[in-house]
PDB file of C-alpha atoms in Angstrom:
ATOM      1  CA  ARG A1404      15.112  19.138  -0.418  1.00 64.00           C
ATOM      2  CA  PRO A1405      15.740  15.901  -1.081  1.00 68.00           C
ATOM      3  CA  ASP A1406      17.252  15.168   2.539  1.00 72.00           C
ATOM      4  CA  ALA A1407      14.613  16.905   4.553  1.00 76.00           C
ATOM      5  CA  TYR A1408      11.991  13.809   5.879  1.00 75.00           C
ATOM      6  CA  ILE A1409       8.973  14.850   7.757  1.00 81.00           C
ATOM      7  CA  PRO A1410       8.931  12.432  11.304  1.00 82.00           C
ATOM      8  CA  TYR A1411       7.101   9.364  10.732  1.00 84.00           C
ATOM      9  CA  ALA A1412       5.300  10.070  14.221  1.00 86.00           C
ATOM     10  CA  SER A1413       4.684  14.063  13.126  1.00 87.00           C
ATOM     11  CA  TYR A1414       3.475  12.814   9.732  1.00 87.00           C
ATOM     12  CA  LEU A1415       1.096  10.186  11.252  1.00 89.00           C
ATOM     13  CA  LYS A1416      -0.309  13.458  13.500  1.00 91.00           C
ATOM     14  CA  ILE A1417      -1.034  15.178  10.480  1.00 92.00           C
ATOM     15  CA  LEU A1418      -2.926  12.668   8.919  1.00 93.00           C
ATOM     16  CA  GLU A1419      -4.925  11.971  12.189  1.00 93.00           C
ATOM     17  CA  ARG A1420      -5.509  15.572  12.491  1.00 94.00           C
ATOM     18  CA  SER A1421      -6.122  16.266   8.844  1.00 94.00           C
ATOM     19  CA  ALA A1422      -9.460  13.533   8.920  1.00 94.00           C
ATOM     20  CA  GLU A1423     -10.126  15.001  12.665  1.00 94.00           C
ATOM     21  CA  LEU A1424     -10.115  18.889  11.479  1.00 96.00           C
ATOM     22  CA  SER A1425     -12.109  17.906   7.659  1.00 95.00           C
ATOM     23  CA  ARG A1426     -14.598  15.798   9.438  1.00 94.00           C
ATOM     24  CA  CYS A1427     -13.387  12.973   6.953  1.00 93.00           C
ATOM     25  CA  PRO A1428     -12.327   9.738   8.359  1.00 92.00           C
ATOM     26  CA  ASP A1429     -11.301   8.523   5.199  1.00 94.00           C
ATOM     27  CA  VAL A1430      -8.899  11.030   4.552  1.00 95.00           C
ATOM     28  CA  GLY A1431      -6.092   8.050   4.326  1.00 94.00           C
ATOM     29  CA  LEU A1432      -8.453   6.254   1.546  1.00 94.00           C
ATOM     30  CA  ARG A1433      -9.050   9.846  -0.254  1.00 94.00           C
ATOM     31  CA  LEU A1434      -4.848  10.358  -0.364  1.00 94.00           C
ATOM     32  CA  GLY A1435      -3.995   7.087  -1.347  1.00 93.00           C
ATOM     33  CA  ALA A1436      -6.549   6.860  -4.512  1.00 91.00           C
ATOM     34  CA  ARG A1437      -4.440   9.526  -5.405  1.00 93.00           C
ATOM     35  CA  GLN A1438      -0.859   8.125  -5.869  1.00 93.00           C
ATOM     36  CA  THR A1439      -0.083   6.299  -8.936  1.00 92.00           C
ATOM     37  CA  LEU A1440       3.577   5.215  -9.559  1.00 94.00           C
ATOM     38  CA  ALA A1441       4.430   8.586 -11.074  1.00 93.00           C
ATOM     39  CA  ALA A1442       5.032   9.596  -7.570  1.00 91.00           C
ATOM     40  CA  LEU A1443       7.783   7.112  -6.762  1.00 92.00           C
ATOM     41  CA  GLY A1444      10.041   8.974  -9.423  1.00 91.00           C
ATOM     42  CA  PRO A1445      12.619   6.306 -10.761  1.00 92.00           C
ATOM     43  CA  LEU A1446      11.266   3.574  -8.772  1.00 94.00           C
ATOM     44  CA  GLY A1447       7.706   3.601 -10.783  1.00 94.00           C
ATOM     45  CA  LYS A1448       9.687   3.346 -13.975  1.00 94.00           C
ATOM     46  CA  ALA A1449      11.819   0.754 -12.897  1.00 94.00           C
ATOM     47  CA  MET A1450       8.291  -0.997 -11.302  1.00 96.00           C
ATOM     48  CA  ARG A1451       6.735  -0.850 -14.349  1.00 95.00           C
ATOM     49  CA  HIS A1452       9.544  -2.085 -16.695  1.00 96.00           C
ATOM     50  CA  ALA A1453       9.814  -5.547 -13.980  1.00 97.00           C
ATOM     51  CA  ALA A1454       9.122  -8.703 -15.382  1.00 97.00           C
ATOM     52  CA  THR A1455       6.070  -9.707 -13.619  1.00 97.00           C
ATOM     53  CA  LEU A1456       4.162  -7.849 -11.024  1.00 98.00           C
ATOM     54  CA  GLY A1457       6.233  -9.454  -8.040  1.00 96.00           C
ATOM     55  CA  GLU A1458       8.946  -8.508  -9.250  1.00 96.00           C
ATOM     56  CA  ALA A1459       7.977  -5.031  -9.011  1.00 97.00           C
ATOM     57  CA  LEU A1460       6.310  -5.417  -5.832  1.00 97.00           C
ATOM     58  CA  ASP A1461       9.878  -6.911  -4.223  1.00 96.00           C
ATOM     59  CA  ASP A1462      11.573  -3.815  -5.909  1.00 94.00           C
ATOM     60  CA  PHE A1463       9.390  -1.318  -4.235  1.00 95.00           C
ATOM     61  CA  VAL A1464       9.633  -3.100  -0.867  1.00 95.00           C
ATOM     62  CA  ALA A1465      13.711  -3.398  -1.217  1.00 93.00           C
ATOM     63  CA  PHE A1466      13.586   0.512  -1.723  1.00 91.00           C
ATOM     64  CA  GLN A1467      10.848   1.598   0.822  1.00 89.00           C
ATOM     65  CA  ILE A1468      12.786   0.801   4.086  1.00 82.00           C
ATOM     66  CA  GLY A1469      15.174   3.221   3.232  1.00 80.00           C
ATOM     67  CA  ASN A1470      13.001   5.926   2.870  1.00 78.00           C
ATOM     68  CA  SER A1471      11.008   5.643   6.482  1.00 79.00           C
ATOM     69  CA  THR A1472      11.941   5.340  10.122  1.00 80.00           C
ATOM     70  CA  GLY A1473       8.343   4.335  10.960  1.00 86.00           C
ATOM     71  CA  GLY A1474       6.992   2.241   9.314  1.00 89.00           C
ATOM     72  CA  THR A1475       7.674  -0.683   6.453  1.00 92.00           C
ATOM     73  CA  THR A1476       6.223  -2.435   3.596  1.00 95.00           C
ATOM     74  CA  TYR A1477       6.974  -6.607   3.223  1.00 96.00           C
ATOM     75  CA  LEU A1478       5.852  -9.205   0.671  1.00 96.00           C
ATOM     76  CA  HIS A1479       5.914 -12.483   2.394  1.00 93.00           C
ATOM     77  CA  ARG A1480       4.201 -16.036   2.231  1.00 92.00           C
ATOM     78  CA  SER A1481       0.582 -16.319   3.847  1.00 86.00           C
ATOM     79  CA  GLY A1482      -0.387 -19.615   3.561  1.00 86.00           C
ATOM     80  CA  ASP A1483      -0.792 -20.500  -0.273  1.00 90.00           C
ATOM     81  CA  ASP A1484      -0.950 -16.886  -1.075  1.00 95.00           C
ATOM     82  CA  PHE A1485       1.218 -13.864  -0.676  1.00 96.00           C
ATOM     83  CA  ALA A1486       0.901 -11.011   2.053  1.00 96.00           C
ATOM     84  CA  PHE A1487       1.717  -7.469   0.546  1.00 97.00           C
ATOM     85  CA  GLY A1488       1.593  -5.345   3.706  1.00 96.00           C
ATOM     86  CA  TYR A1489       2.635  -2.526   5.491  1.00 95.00           C
ATOM     87  CA  GLY A1490       3.690  -2.412   9.425  1.00 92.00           C
ATOM     88  CA  ILE A1491       4.050   0.434  12.323  1.00 90.00           C
ATOM     89  CA  TYR A1492       7.722  -0.663  13.806  1.00 88.00           C
ATOM     90  CA  ASP A1493       8.391   2.805  15.568  1.00 83.00           C
ATOM     91  CA  PRO A1494       7.595   1.667  19.213  1.00 82.00           C
ATOM     92  CA  ASP A1495       6.511   5.343  20.269  1.00 79.00           C
ATOM     93  CA  THR A1496       3.964   5.034  17.530  1.00 83.00           C
ATOM     94  CA  LYS A1497       0.423   4.250  17.961  1.00 81.00           C
ATOM     95  CA  PRO A1498      -1.382   2.326  14.815  1.00 80.00           C
ATOM     96  CA  SER A1499      -3.029   4.786  12.805  1.00 87.00           C
ATOM     97  CA  ARG A1500      -6.437   3.748  10.812  1.00 91.00           C
ATOM     98  CA  GLU A1501      -5.239   6.876   8.213  1.00 94.00           C
ATOM     99  CA  MET A1502      -1.981   5.606   7.410  1.00 93.00           C
ATOM    100  CA  TYR A1503      -3.439   1.758   7.147  1.00 95.00           C
ATOM    101  CA  ASP A1504      -6.197   3.008   4.992  1.00 96.00           C
ATOM    102  CA  LEU A1505      -3.014   5.145   3.082  1.00 95.00           C
ATOM    103  CA  VAL A1506      -1.156   2.183   2.242  1.00 95.00           C
ATOM    104  CA  VAL A1507      -3.930  -0.257   1.337  1.00 96.00           C
ATOM    105  CA  ALA A1508      -5.520   2.795  -1.618  1.00 95.00           C
ATOM    106  CA  ILE A1509      -1.782   2.893  -2.783  1.00 95.00           C
ATOM    107  CA  GLY A1510      -1.195  -0.713  -2.895  1.00 96.00           C
ATOM    108  CA  CYS A1511      -4.947  -1.583  -4.802  1.00 95.00           C
ATOM    109  CA  ASN A1512      -3.610   1.278  -7.134  1.00 94.00           C
ATOM    110  CA  PHE A1513      -0.392   0.244  -7.830  1.00 95.00           C
ATOM    111  CA  ILE A1514      -1.232  -3.138  -7.986  1.00 96.00           C
ATOM    112  CA  ARG A1515      -4.434  -1.485 -11.170  1.00 94.00           C
ATOM    113  CA  ASP A1516      -1.503   0.415 -12.536  1.00 95.00           C
ATOM    114  CA  LEU A1517       1.080  -2.371 -13.202  1.00 97.00           C
ATOM    115  CA  THR A1518      -1.167  -4.911 -14.219  1.00 97.00           C
ATOM    116  CA  ALA A1519      -3.684  -2.723 -16.172  1.00 96.00           C
ATOM    117  CA  GLY A1520      -6.825  -3.892 -13.991  1.00 94.00           C
ATOM    118  CA  LYS A1521      -6.107  -7.297 -14.816  1.00 96.00           C
ATOM    119  CA  ALA A1522      -5.100  -8.544 -11.372  1.00 95.00           C
ATOM    120  CA  GLU A1523      -6.122  -7.824  -7.716  1.00 93.00           C
ATOM    121  CA  PRO A1524      -5.827  -9.054  -4.409  1.00 96.00           C
ATOM    122  CA  LEU A1525      -8.506 -11.849  -3.353  1.00 96.00           C
ATOM    123  CA  GLU A1526      -8.803  -9.959   0.043  1.00 97.00           C
ATOM    124  CA  ILE A1527      -8.162  -6.874   2.284  1.00 97.00           C
ATOM    125  CA  LEU A1528      -6.819  -7.096   5.967  1.00 97.00           C
ATOM    126  CA  MET A1529      -6.822  -4.291   7.947  1.00 96.00           C
ATOM    127  CA  ILE A1530      -5.870  -3.449  11.814  1.00 94.00           C
ATOM    128  CA  GLY A1531      -8.337  -2.033  13.585  1.00 90.00           C
ATOM    129  CA  ARG A1532     -11.932  -1.757  14.201  1.00 93.00           C
ATOM    130  CA  GLU A1533     -14.165  -1.969  11.289  1.00 94.00           C
ATOM    131  CA  PRO A1534     -15.995   1.513  10.718  1.00 92.00           C
ATOM    132  CA  ALA A1535     -19.332   2.708  11.375  1.00 90.00           C
ATOM    133  CA  ASP A1536     -19.756   3.572   7.008  1.00 92.00           C
ATOM    134  CA  LEU A1537     -17.800   0.907   4.656  1.00 94.00           C
ATOM    135  CA  THR A1538     -19.217   3.350   1.910  1.00 94.00           C
ATOM    136  CA  PRO A1539     -15.338   4.907   1.421  1.00 93.00           C
ATOM    137  CA  TYR A1540     -14.013   1.221   0.975  1.00 92.00           C
ATOM    138  CA  ARG A1541     -16.194  -0.147  -1.217  1.00 90.00           C
ATOM    139  CA  ALA A1542     -15.223   3.078  -3.590  1.00 87.00           C
ATOM    140  CA  PHE A1543     -12.042   2.060  -3.989  1.00 83.00           C
ATOM    141  CA  THR A1544     -12.258  -1.979  -3.738  1.00 90.00           C
ATOM    142  CA  THR A1545     -14.829  -5.052  -4.853  1.00 91.00           C
ATOM    143  CA  ARG A1546     -12.388  -6.952  -2.848  1.00 93.00           C
ATOM    144  CA  PRO A1547     -13.836  -8.447   0.937  1.00 96.00           C
ATOM    145  CA  ILE A1548     -12.251  -6.285   3.581  1.00 97.00           C
ATOM    146  CA  ARG A1549     -12.012  -8.162   6.999  1.00 97.00           C
ATOM    147  CA  PHE A1550     -11.282  -5.786   9.847  1.00 97.00           C
ATOM    148  CA  ASP A1551      -9.715  -6.963  13.180  1.00 96.00           C
ATOM    149  CA  GLN A1552      -6.768  -8.485  11.350  1.00 96.00           C
ATOM    150  CA  ARG A1553      -2.738  -8.631  13.003  1.00 93.00           C
ATOM    151  CA  GLU A1554      -2.098  -7.021   9.930  1.00 94.00           C
ATOM    152  CA  THR A1555      -2.730  -4.573   7.256  1.00 96.00           C
ATOM    153  CA  GLY A1556      -2.150  -5.833   3.691  1.00 96.00           C
ATOM    154  CA  LEU A1557      -3.239  -6.909   0.008  1.00 97.00           C
ATOM    155  CA  ILE A1558      -3.512 -10.755   0.136  1.00 97.00           C
ATOM    156  CA  LEU A1559      -2.480 -12.102  -3.125  1.00 97.00           C
ATOM    157  CA  PRO A1560      -2.998 -15.409  -5.067  1.00 95.00           C
ATOM    158  CA  TRP A1561       0.696 -16.710  -6.298  1.00 92.00           C
ATOM    159  CA  ARG A1562      -0.506 -16.631  -9.743  1.00 93.00           C
ATOM    160  CA  VAL A1563      -0.918 -12.613  -9.162  1.00 95.00           C
ATOM    161  CA  LEU A1564       2.463 -12.530  -8.473  1.00 95.00           C
ATOM    162  CA  LYS A1565       3.709 -14.302 -11.491  1.00 95.00           C
ATOM    163  CA  PHE A1566       1.346 -12.177 -13.634  1.00 97.00           C
ATOM    164  CA  PRO A1567       3.609 -10.878 -16.855  1.00 97.00           C
ATOM    165  CA  LEU A1568       3.403  -6.997 -17.321  1.00 97.00           C
ATOM    166  CA  GLU A1569       2.651  -5.413 -20.664  1.00 95.00           C
ATOM    167  CA  THR A1570       5.252  -2.905 -19.838  1.00 94.00           C
ATOM    168  CA  ALA A1571       8.032  -5.011 -18.933  1.00 94.00           C
ATOM    169  CA  ASP A1572      11.866  -4.240 -20.837  1.00 93.00           C
ATOM    170  CA  VAL A1573      14.841  -5.198 -19.040  1.00 85.00           C
ATOM    171  CA  GLY A1574      16.865  -2.943 -20.770  1.00 87.00           C
ATOM    172  CA  MET A1575      14.611  -0.103 -19.844  1.00 86.00           C
ATOM    173  CA  ARG A1576      14.808  -1.298 -15.853  1.00 86.00           C
ATOM    174  CA  GLU A1577      18.904  -1.527 -15.913  1.00 83.00           C
ATOM    175  CA  THR A1578      18.984   2.166 -17.060  1.00 85.00           C
ATOM    176  CA  VAL A1579      16.351   3.885 -14.383  1.00 79.00           C
TER     177      VAL A1579
END
């Protein structure tokens, strides 16, 4: 049912419990690594036909807030660069390592997919302490990861947002 949503707090509890029961602390990274633009349906198609990576990410940010009841993506200036990040705004929800891992892995996949692997973040920022084992993080990125940060997201240089997408097609984008 397209109108049926899992409450945000329940979704985070499912992720947390999955990590606990499976004894797999990197469940968020594993789930995120499997997500592609295809999972977004028409939005993924529209993003693929955007002129630039920045335009595609803007499309995602504009759409995502309407499909969440507790967290949001954002794209904002951070010094000379931009942060493509995620924040939990539900006041009754505690920060979730699993969710932050999930969205960082998804964000990296979207950028790789949209740019055919030709662009990547400068670094990755993570709310929360550094885990004892960084192996799962190194499996999905070679970029520096900084823990204990005030936000979770991918730091992108301005030039990466201007990256022209090979799949750009204004006509197709308007029909999606």
